[in-house]
Short mmCIF file of N, CA and C in Angstrom, two decimals:
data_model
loop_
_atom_site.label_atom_id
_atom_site.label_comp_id
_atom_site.label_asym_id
_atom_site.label_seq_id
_atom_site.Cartn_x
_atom_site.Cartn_y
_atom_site.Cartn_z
N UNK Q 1 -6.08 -12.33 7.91
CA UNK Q 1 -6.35 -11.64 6.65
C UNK Q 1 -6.64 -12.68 5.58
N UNK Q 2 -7.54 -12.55 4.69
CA UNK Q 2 -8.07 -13.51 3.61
C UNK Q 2 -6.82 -12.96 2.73
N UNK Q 3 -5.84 -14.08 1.90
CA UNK Q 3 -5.30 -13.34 1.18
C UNK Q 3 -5.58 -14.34 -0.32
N UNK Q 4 -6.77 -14.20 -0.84
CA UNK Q 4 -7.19 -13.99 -2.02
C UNK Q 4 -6.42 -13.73 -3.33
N UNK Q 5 -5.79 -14.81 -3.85
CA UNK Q 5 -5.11 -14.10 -5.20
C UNK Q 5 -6.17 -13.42 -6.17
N UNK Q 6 -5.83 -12.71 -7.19
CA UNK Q 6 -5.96 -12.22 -7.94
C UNK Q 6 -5.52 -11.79 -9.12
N UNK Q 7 -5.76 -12.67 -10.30
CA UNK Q 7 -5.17 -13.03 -11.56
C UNK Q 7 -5.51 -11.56 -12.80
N UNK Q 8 -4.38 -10.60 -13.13
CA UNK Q 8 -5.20 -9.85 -14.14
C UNK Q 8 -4.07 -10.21 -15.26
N UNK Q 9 -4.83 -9.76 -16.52
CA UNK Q 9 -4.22 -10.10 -17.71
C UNK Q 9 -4.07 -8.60 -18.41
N UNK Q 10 -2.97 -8.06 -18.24
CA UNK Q 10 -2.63 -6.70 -18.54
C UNK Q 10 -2.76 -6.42 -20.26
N UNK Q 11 -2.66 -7.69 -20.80
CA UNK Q 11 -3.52 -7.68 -22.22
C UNK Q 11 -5.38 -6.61 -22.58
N UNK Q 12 -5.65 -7.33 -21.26
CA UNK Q 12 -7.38 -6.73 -21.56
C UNK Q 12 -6.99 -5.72 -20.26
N UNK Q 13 -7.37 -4.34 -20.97
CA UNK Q 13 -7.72 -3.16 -20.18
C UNK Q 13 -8.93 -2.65 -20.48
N UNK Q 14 -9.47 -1.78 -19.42
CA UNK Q 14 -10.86 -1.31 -18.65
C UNK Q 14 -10.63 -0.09 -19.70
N UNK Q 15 -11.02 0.98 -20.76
CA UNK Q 15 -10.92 2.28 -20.41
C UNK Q 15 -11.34 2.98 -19.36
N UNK Q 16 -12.13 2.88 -18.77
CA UNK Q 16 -12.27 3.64 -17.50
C UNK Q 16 -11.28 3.46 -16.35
N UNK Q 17 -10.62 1.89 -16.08
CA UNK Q 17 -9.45 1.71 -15.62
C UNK Q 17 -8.22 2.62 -15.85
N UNK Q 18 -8.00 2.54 -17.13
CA UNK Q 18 -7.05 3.36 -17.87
C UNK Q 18 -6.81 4.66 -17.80
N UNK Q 19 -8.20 5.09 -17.47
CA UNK Q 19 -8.15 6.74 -17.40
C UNK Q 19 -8.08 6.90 -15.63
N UNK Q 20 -8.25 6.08 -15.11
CA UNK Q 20 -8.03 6.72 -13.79
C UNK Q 20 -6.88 6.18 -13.17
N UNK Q 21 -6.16 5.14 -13.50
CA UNK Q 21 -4.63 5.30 -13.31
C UNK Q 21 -4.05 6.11 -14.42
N UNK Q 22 -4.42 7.17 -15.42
CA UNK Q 22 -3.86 7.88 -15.65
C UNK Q 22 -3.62 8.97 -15.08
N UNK Q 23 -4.99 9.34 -14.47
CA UNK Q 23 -5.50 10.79 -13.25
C UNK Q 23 -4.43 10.58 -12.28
N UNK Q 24 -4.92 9.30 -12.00
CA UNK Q 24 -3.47 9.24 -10.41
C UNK Q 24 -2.19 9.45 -10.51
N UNK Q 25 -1.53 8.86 -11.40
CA UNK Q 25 0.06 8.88 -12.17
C UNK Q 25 -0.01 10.80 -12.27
N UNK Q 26 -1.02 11.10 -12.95
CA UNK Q 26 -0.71 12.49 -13.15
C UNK Q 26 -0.32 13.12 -11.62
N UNK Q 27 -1.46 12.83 -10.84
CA UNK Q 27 -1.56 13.51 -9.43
C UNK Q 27 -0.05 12.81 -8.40
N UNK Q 28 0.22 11.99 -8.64
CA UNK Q 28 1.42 11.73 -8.34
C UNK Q 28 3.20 12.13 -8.50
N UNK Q 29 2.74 12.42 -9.78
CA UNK Q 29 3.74 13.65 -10.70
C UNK Q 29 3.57 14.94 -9.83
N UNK Q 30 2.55 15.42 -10.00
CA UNK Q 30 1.94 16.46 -9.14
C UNK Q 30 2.81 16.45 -8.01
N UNK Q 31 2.73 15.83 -6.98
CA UNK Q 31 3.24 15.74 -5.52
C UNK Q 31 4.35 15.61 -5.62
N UNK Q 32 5.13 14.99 -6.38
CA UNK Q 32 6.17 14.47 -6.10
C UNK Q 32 7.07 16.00 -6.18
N UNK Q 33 6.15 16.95 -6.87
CA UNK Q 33 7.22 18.27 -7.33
C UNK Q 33 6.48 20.06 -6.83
N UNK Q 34 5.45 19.67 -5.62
CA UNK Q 34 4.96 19.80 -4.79
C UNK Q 34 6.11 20.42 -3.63
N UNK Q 35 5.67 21.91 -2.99
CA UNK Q 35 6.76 21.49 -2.02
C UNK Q 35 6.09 21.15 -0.55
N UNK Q 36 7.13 20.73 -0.08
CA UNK Q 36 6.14 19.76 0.86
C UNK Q 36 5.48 20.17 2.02
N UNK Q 37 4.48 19.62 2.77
CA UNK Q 37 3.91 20.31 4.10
C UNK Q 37 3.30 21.52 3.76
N UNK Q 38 2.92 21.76 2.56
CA UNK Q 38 2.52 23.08 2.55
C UNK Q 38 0.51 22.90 2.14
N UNK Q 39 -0.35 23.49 2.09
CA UNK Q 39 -1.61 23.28 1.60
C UNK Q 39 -1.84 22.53 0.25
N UNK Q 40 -0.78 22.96 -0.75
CA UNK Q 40 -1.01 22.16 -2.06
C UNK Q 40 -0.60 21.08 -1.81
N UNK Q 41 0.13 20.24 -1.27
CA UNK Q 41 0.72 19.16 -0.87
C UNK Q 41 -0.02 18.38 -0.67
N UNK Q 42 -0.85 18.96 0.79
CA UNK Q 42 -2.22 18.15 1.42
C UNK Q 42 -3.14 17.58 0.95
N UNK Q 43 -3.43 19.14 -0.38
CA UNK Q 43 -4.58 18.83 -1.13
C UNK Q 43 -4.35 17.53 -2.09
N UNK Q 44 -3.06 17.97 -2.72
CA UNK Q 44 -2.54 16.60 -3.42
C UNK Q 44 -3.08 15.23 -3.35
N UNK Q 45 -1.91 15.25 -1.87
CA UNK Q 45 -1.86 13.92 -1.40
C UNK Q 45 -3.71 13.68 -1.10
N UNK Q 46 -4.41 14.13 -0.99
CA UNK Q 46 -5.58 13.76 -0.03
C UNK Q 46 -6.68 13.45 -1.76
N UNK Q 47 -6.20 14.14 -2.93
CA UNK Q 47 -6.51 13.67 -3.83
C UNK Q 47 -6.27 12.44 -4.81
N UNK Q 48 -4.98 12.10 -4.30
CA UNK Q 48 -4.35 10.79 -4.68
C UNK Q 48 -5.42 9.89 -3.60
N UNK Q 49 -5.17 9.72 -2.47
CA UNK Q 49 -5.33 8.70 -1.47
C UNK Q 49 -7.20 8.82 -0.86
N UNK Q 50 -7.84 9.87 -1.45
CA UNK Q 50 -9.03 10.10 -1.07
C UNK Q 50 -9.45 9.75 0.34
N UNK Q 51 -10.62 9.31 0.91
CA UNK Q 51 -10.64 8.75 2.05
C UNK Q 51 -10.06 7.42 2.59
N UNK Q 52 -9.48 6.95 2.01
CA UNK Q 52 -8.22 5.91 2.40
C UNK Q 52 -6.78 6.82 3.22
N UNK Q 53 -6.91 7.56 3.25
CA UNK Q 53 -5.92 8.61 3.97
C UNK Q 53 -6.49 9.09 5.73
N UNK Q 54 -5.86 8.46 6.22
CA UNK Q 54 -6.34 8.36 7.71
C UNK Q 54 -5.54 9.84 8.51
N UNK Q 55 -6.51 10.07 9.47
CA UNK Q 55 -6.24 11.54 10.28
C UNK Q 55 -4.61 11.41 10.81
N UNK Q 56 -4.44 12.92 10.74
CA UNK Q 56 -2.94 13.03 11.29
C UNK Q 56 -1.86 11.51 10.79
N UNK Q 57 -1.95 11.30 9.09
CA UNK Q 57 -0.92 10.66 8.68
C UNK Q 57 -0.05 11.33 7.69
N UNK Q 58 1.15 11.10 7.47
CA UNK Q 58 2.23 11.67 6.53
C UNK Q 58 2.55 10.48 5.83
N UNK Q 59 2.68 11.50 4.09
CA UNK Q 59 3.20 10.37 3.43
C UNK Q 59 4.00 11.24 2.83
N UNK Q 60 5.62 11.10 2.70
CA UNK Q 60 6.42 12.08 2.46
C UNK Q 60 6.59 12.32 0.71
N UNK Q 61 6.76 12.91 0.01
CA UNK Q 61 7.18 12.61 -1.72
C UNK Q 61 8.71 12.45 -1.70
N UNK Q 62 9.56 11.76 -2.64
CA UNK Q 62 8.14 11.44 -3.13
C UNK Q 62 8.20 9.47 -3.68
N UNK Q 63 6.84 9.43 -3.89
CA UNK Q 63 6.47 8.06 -4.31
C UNK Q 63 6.13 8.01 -5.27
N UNK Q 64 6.26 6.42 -5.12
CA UNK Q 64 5.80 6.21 -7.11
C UNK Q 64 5.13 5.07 -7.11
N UNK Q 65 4.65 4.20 -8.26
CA UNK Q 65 3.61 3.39 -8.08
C UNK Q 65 2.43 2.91 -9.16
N UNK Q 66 2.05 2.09 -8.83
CA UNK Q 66 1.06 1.50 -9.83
C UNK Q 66 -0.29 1.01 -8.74
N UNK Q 67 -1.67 1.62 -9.43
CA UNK Q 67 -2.97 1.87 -8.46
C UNK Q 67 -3.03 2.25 -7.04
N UNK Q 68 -2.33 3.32 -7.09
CA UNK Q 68 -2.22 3.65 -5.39
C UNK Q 68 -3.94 3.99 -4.87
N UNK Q 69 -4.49 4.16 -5.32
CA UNK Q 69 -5.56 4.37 -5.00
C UNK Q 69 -6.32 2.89 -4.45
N UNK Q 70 -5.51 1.94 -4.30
CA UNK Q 70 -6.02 0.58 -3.65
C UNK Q 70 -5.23 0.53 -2.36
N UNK Q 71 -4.54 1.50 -2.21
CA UNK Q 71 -3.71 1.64 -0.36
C UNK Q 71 -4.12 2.63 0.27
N UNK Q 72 -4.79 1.54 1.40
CA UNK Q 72 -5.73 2.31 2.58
C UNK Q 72 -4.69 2.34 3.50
N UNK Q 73 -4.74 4.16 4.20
CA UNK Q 73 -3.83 4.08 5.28
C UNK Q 73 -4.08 4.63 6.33
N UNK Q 74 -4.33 4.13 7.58
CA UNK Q 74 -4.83 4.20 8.48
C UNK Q 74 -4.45 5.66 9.28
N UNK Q 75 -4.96 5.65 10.51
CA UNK Q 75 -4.60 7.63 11.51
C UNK Q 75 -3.23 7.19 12.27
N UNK Q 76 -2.57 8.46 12.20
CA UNK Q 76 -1.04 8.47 12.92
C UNK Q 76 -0.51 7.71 12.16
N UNK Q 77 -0.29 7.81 10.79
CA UNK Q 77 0.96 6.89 10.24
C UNK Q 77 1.85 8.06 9.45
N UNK Q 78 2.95 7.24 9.77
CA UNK Q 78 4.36 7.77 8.92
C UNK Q 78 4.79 7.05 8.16
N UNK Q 79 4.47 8.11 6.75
CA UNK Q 79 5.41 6.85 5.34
C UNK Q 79 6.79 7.82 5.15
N UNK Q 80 7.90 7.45 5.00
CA UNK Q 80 9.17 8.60 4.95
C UNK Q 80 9.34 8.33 3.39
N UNK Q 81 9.94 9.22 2.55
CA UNK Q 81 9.89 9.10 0.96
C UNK Q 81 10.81 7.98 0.37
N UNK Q 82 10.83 8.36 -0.87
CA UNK Q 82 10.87 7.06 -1.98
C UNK Q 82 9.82 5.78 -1.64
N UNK Q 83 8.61 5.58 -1.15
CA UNK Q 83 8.08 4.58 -0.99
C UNK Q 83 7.27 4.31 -2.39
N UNK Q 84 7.91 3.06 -2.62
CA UNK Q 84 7.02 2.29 -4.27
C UNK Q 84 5.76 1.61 -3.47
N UNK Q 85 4.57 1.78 -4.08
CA UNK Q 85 3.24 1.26 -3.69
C UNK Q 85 3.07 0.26 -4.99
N UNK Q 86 3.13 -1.27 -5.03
CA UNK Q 86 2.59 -1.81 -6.17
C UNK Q 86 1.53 -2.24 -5.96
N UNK Q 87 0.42 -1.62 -6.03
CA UNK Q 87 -1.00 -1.98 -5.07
C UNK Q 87 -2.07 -2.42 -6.46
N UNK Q 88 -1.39 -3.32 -6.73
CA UNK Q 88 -3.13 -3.96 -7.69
C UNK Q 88 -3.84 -4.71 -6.45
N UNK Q 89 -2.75 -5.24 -6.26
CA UNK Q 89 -3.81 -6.48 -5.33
C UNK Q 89 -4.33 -6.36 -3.67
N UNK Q 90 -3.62 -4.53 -3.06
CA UNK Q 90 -4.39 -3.95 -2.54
C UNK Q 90 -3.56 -3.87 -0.98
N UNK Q 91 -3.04 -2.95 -0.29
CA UNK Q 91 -2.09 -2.95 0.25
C UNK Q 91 -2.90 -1.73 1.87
N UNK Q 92 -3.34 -2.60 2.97
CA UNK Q 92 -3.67 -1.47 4.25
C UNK Q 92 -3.18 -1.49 5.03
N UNK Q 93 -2.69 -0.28 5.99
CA UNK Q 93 -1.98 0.01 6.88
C UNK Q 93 -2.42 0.44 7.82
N UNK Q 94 -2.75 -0.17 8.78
CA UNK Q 94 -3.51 0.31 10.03
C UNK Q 94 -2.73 1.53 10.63
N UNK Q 95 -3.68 1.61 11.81
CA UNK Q 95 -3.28 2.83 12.62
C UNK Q 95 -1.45 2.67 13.02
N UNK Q 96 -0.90 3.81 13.38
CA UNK Q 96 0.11 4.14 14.29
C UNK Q 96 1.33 3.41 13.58
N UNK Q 97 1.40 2.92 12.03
CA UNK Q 97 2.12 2.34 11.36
C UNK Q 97 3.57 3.30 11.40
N UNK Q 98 4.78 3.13 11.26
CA UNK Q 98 5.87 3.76 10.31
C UNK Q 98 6.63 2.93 9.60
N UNK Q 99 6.84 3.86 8.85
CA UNK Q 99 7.87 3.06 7.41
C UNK Q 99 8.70 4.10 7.12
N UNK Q 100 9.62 3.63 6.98
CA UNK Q 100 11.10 4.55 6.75
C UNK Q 100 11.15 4.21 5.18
N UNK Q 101 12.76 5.20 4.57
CA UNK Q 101 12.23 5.60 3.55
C UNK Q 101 13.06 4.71 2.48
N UNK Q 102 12.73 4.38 1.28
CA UNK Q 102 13.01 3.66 0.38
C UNK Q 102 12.47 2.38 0.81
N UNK Q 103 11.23 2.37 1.02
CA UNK Q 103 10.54 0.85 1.30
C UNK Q 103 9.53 0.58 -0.19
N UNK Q 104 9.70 -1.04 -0.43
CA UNK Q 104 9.17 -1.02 -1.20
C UNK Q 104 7.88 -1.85 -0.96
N UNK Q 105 6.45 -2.03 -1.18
CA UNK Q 105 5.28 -2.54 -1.07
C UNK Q 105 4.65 -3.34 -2.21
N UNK Q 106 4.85 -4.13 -2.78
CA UNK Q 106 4.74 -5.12 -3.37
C UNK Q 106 3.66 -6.50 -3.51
N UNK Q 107 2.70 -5.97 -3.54
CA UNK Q 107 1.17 -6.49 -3.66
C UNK Q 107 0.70 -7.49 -5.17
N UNK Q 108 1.58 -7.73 -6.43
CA UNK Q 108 1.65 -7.95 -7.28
C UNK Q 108 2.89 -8.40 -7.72
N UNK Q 109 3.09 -9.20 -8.72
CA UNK Q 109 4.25 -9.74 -9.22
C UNK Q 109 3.34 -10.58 -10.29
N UNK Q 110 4.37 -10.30 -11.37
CA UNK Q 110 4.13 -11.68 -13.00
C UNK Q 110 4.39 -12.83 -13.25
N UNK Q 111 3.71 -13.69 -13.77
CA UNK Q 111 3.44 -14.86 -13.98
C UNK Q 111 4.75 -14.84 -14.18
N UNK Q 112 5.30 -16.30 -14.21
CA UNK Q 112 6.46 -16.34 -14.59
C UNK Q 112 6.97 -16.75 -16.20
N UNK Q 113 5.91 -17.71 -16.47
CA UNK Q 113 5.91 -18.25 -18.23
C UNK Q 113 4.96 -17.26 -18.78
N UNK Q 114 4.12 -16.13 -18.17
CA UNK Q 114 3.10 -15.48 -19.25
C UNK Q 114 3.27 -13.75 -18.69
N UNK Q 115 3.99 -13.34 -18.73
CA UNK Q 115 4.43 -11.86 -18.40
C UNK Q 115 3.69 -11.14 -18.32
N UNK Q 116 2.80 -10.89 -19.31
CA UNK Q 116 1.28 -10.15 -19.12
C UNK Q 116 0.45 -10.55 -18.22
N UNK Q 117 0.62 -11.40 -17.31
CA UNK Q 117 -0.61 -11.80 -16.26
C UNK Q 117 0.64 -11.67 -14.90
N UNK Q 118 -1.10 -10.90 -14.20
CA UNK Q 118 0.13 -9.99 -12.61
C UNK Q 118 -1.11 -11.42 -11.67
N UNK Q 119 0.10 -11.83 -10.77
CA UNK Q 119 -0.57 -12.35 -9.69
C UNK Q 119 -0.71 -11.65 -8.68
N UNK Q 120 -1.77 -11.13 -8.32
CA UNK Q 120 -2.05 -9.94 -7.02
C UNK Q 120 -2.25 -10.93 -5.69
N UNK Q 121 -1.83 -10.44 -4.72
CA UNK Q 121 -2.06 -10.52 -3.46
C UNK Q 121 -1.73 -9.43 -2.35
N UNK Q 122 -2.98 -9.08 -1.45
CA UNK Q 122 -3.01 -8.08 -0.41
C UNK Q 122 -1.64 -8.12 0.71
N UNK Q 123 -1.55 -6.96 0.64
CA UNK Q 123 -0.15 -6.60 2.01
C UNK Q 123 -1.17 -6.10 3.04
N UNK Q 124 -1.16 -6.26 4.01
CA UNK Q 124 -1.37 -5.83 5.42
C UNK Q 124 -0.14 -5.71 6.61
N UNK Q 125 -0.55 -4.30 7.17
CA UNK Q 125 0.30 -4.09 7.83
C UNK Q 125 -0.44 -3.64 9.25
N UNK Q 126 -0.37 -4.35 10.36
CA UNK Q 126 -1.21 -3.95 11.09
C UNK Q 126 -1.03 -3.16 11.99
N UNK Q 127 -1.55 -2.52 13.09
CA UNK Q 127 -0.98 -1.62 13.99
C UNK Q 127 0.12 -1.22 14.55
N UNK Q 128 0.90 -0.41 14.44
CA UNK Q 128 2.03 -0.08 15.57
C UNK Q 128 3.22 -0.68 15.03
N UNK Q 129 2.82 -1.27 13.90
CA UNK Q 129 4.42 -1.68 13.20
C UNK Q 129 5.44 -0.77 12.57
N UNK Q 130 6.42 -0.97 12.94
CA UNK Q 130 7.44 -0.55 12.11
C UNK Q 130 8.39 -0.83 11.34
N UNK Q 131 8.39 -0.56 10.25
CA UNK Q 131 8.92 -0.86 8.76
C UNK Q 131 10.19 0.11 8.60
N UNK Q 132 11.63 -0.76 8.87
CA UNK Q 132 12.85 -0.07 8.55
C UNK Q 132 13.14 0.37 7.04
N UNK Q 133 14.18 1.24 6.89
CA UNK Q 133 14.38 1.87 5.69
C UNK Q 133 14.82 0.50 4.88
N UNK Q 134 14.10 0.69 3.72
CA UNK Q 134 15.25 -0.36 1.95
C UNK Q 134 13.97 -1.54 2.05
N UNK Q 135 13.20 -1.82 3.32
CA UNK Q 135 12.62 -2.96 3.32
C UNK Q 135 11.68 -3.39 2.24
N UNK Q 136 11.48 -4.46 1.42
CA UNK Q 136 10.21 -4.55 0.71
C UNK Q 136 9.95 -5.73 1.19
N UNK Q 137 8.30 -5.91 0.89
CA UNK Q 137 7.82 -6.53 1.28
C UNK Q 137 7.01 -7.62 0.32
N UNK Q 138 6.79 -8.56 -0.20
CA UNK Q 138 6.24 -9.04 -1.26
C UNK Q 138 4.72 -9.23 -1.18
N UNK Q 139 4.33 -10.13 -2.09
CA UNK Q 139 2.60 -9.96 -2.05
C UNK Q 139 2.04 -10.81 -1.08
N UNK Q 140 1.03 -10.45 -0.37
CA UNK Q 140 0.12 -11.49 0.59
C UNK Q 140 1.10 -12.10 1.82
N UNK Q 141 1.55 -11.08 2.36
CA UNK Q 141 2.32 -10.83 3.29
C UNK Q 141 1.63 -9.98 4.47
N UNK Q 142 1.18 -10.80 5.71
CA UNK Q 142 0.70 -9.82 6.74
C UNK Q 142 2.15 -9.60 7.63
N UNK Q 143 2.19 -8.26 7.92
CA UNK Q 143 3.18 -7.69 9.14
C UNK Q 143 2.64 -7.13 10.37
N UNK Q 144 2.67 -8.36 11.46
CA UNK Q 144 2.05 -7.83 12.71
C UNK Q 144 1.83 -6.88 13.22
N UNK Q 145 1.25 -7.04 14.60
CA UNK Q 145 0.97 -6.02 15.47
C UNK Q 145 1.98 -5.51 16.14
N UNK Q 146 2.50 -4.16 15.97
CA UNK Q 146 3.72 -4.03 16.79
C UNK Q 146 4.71 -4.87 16.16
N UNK Q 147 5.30 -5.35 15.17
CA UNK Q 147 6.35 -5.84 15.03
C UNK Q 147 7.42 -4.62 14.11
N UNK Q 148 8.55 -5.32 13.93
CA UNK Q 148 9.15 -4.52 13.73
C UNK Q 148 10.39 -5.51 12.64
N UNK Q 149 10.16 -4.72 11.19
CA UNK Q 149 11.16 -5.43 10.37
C UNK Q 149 12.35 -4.62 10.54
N UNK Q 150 13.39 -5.39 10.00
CA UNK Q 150 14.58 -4.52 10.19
C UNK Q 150 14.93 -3.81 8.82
N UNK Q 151 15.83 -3.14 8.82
CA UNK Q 151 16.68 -2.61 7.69
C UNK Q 151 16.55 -2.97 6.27
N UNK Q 152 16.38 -2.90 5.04
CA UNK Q 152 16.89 -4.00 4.06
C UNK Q 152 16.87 -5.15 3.72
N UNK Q 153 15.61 -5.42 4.64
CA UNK Q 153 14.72 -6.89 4.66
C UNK Q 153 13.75 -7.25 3.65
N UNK Q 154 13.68 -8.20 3.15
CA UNK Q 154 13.18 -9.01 2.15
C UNK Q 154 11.97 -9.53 3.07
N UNK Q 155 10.25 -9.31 2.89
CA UNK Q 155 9.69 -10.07 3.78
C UNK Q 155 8.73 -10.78 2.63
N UNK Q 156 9.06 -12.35 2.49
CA UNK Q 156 8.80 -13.46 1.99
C UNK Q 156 7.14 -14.11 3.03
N UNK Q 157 7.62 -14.11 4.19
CA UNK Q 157 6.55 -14.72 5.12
C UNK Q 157 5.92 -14.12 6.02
N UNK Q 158 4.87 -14.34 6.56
CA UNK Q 158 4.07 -13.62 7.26
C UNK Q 158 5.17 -13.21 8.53
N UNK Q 159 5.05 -12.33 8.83
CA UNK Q 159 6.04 -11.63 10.62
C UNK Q 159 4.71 -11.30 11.35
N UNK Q 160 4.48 -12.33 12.68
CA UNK Q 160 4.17 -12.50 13.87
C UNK Q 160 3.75 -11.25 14.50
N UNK Q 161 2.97 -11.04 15.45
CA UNK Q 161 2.66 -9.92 16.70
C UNK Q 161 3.63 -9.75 17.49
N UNK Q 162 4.08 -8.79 17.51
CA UNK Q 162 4.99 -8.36 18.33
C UNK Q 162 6.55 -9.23 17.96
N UNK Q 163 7.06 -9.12 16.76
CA UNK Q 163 7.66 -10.13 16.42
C UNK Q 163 9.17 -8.70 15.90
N UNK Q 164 10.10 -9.12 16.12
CA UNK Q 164 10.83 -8.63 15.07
C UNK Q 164 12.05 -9.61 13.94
N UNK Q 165 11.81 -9.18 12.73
CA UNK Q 165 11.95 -10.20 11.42
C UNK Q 165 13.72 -8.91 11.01
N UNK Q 166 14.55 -9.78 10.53
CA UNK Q 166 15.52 -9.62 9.44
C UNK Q 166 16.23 -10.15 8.85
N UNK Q 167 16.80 -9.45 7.20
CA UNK Q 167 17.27 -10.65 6.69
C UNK Q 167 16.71 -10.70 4.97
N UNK Q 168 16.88 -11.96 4.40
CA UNK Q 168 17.06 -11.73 3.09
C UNK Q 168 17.25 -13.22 2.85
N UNK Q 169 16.27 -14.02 3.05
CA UNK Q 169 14.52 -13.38 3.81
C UNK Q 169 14.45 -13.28 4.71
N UNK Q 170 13.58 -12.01 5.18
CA UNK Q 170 13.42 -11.84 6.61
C UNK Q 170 12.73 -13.37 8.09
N UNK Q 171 13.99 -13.09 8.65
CA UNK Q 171 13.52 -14.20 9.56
C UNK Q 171 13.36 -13.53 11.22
N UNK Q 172 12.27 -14.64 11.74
CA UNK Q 172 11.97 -13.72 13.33
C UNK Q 172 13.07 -14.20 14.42
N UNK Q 173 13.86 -12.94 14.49
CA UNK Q 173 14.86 -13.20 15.65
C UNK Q 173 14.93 -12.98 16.95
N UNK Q 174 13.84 -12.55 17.44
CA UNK Q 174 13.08 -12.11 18.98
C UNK Q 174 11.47 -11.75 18.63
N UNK Q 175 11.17 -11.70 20.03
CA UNK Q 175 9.75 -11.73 20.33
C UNK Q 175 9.75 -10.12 21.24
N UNK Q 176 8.68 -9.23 21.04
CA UNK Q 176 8.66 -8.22 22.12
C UNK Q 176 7.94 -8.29 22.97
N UNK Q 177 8.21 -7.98 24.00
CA UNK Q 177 7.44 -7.87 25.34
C UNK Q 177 5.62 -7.17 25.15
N UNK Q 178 4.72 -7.65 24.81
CA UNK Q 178 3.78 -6.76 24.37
C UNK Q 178 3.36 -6.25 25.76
N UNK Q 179 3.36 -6.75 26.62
CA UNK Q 179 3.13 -5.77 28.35
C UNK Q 179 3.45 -4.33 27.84
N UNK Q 180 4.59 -4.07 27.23
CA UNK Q 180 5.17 -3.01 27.01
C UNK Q 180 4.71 -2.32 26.39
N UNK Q 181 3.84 -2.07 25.39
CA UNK Q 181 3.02 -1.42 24.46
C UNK Q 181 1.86 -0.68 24.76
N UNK Q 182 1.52 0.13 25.11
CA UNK Q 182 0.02 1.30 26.05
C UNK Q 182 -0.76 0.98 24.29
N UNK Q 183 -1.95 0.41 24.68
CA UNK Q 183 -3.07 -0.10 23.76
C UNK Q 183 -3.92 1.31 23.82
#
């Protein structure tokens, strides 16, 4: 994954920016009070996430967030609720993903001497991974194929294919058998 920083200065705003993370925040409100699995829900969610919303995926409410409309999420994924999306700097989730619930996604973070400037960097999460409950993940962080973070993990560094990471910071404490995995 190219992981490309990306410097914004929350000083200078877009109006057109402005108004459409306002639309979303609204439509997010929306869902979150939505009841769930039902047609308005769908419609919701499928209006928040537009075609970045991949076939037969769930994203439970509710969530919260800043530019969710920059997280692409791939077919067969499970997001379980409370998931924070901080997606300036742009956050995709391939196919057959899960994430349990109170995970946080973390694509952005502030300068440290200039508060108004967000340093963005992309999260990727690639196939078949699974993301335990409490976990966040920080910016420009890829999470393998098939791997698997644990619980309440802090993930600082990239986690491996078929790898499983825990910890605070998450560190890789076994390797999985990928034989084992039907591709």
């Amino acid at each position: 994954m190219e992981c490309k920083e990306e410097i914004v200065d929350l000083r200078k705003f877009d109006p057109e920016s402005m108004k459409e993370s306002q639309r979303i925040s609204q439509l997010v409100f929306k869902l979150n009070q939505t009841m769930p699995m039902t047609e308005d829900y769908f419609r919701i969610l499928k209006e928040i996430f537009g075609e970045n919303l991949g076939e037969n995926s769930i994203v439970n409410a509710p969530i919260q967030g800043a530019c969710i409309d920059n997280v692409k999420i791939g077919k067969n994924v499970f997001i379980n609720s409370n998931t924070l999306f901080m997606a300036r700097g742009g956050i995709t989730i391939e196919d057959d993903v899960q994430i349990a619930a109170n995970c946080q996604l973390l694509s952005n973070n502030h300068d440290p001497y200039e508060r108004q400037i967000l340093t963005c960097k992309p999260i990727l999460i690639k196939k078949g991974a699974w993301i335990g409950a409490g976990v966040s993940i920080m910016p420009g962080i890829r999470i393998g194929k098939h791997a698997i973070v644990g619980a309440a993990s802090v993930v600082t560094h990239d986690v491996p294919d078929y790898s499983v990471a825990v910890g605070n910071p998450a560190r890789v404490i076994k390797t999985l058998d990928k034989t084992k995995f039907k591709e």
